[in-house]
mmCIF file of C-alpha atoms in Angstrom:
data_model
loop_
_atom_site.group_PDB
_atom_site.id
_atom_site.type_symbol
_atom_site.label_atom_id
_atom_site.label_comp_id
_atom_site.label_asym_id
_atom_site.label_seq_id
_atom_site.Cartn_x
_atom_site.Cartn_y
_atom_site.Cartn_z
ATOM 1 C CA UNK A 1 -41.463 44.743 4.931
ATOM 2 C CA UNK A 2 -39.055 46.516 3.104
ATOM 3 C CA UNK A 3 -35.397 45.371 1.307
ATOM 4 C CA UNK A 4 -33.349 46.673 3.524
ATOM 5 C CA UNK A 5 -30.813 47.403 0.690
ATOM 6 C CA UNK A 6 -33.551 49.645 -0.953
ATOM 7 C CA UNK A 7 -33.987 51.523 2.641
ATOM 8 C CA UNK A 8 -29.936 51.757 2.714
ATOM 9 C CA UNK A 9 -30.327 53.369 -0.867
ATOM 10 C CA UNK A 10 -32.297 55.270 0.497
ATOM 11 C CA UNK A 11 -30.827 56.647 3.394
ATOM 12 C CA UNK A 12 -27.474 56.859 1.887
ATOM 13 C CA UNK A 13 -26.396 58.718 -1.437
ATOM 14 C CA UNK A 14 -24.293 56.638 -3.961
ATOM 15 C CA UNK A 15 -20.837 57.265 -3.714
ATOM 16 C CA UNK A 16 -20.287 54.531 -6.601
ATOM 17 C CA UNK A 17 -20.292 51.897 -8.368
ATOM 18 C CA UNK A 18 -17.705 50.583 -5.230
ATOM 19 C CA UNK A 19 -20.451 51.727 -2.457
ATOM 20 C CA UNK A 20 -23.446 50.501 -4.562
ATOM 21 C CA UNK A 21 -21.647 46.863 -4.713
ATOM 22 C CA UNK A 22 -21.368 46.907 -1.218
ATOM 23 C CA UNK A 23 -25.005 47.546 -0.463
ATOM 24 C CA UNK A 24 -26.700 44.657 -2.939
ATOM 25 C CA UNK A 25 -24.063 42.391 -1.213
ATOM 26 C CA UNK A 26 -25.869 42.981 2.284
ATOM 27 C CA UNK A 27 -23.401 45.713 3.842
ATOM 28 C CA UNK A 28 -24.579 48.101 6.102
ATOM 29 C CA UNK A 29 -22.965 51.036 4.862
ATOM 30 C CA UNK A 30 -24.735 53.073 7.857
ATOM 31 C CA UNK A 31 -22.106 51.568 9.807
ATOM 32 C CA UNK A 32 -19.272 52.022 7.762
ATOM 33 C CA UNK A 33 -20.239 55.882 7.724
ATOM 34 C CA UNK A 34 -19.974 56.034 11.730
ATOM 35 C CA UNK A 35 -17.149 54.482 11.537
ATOM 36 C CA UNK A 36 -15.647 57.278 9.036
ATOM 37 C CA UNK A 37 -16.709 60.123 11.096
ATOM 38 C CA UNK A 38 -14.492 58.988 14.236
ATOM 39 C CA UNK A 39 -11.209 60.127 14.422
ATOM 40 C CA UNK A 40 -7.986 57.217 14.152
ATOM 41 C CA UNK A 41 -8.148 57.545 17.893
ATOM 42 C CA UNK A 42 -11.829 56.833 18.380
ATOM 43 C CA UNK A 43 -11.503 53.866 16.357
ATOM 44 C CA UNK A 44 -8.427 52.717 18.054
ATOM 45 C CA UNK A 45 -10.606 53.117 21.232
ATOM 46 C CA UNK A 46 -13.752 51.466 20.564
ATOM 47 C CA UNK A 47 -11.497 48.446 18.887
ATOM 48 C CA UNK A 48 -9.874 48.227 22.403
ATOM 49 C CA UNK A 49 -13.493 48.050 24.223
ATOM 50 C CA UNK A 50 -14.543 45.597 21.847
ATOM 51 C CA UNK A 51 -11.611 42.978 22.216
ATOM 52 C CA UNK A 52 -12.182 43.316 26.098
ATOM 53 C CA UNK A 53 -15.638 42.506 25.463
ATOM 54 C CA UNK A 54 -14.589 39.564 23.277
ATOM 55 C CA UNK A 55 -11.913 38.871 26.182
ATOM 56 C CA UNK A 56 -15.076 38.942 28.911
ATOM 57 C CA UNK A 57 -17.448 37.010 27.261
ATOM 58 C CA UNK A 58 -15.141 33.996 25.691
ATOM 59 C CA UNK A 59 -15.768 31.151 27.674
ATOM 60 C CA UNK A 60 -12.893 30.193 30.008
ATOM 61 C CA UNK A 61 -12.761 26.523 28.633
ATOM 62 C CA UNK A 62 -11.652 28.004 25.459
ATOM 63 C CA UNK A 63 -8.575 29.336 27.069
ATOM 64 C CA UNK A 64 -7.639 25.925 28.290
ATOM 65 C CA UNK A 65 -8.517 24.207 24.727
ATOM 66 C CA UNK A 66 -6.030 26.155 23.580
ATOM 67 C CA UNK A 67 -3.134 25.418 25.709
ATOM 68 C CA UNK A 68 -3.313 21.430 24.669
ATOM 69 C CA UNK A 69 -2.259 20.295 21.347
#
């Protein structure tokens, strides 16, 4: 099977020494390149679908773990 840093190099041109960091360290920069291409909006958006995810899936004990010191 193949690194997948080498199939991220690739994929993806360097942009960097910055980008090229990021990649040995284990980031998917695929992602970080979606990310880019949406507008402020978009990501505003999809940031607001993922917290009610978060908010759907916590389990409800947590809430109450919480409350008590």
């Amino acid at each position: 099977m193949d690194d997948p840093r080498e199939l991220l190099r690739k994929a993806f041109p360097s942009y960097g020494p910055d980008w090229d960091a990021a990649i040995d360290a284990g980031v998917d920069v695929s992602l970080l390149e979606e990310n880019l291409r949406l507008t402020p909006t978009e990501r505003l958006e999809q940031l607001q679908r993922m917290t009610e995810l978060y908010e759907a899936l916590r389990p409800k004990e947590a809430d109450d773990d919480a409350a008590d010191p």
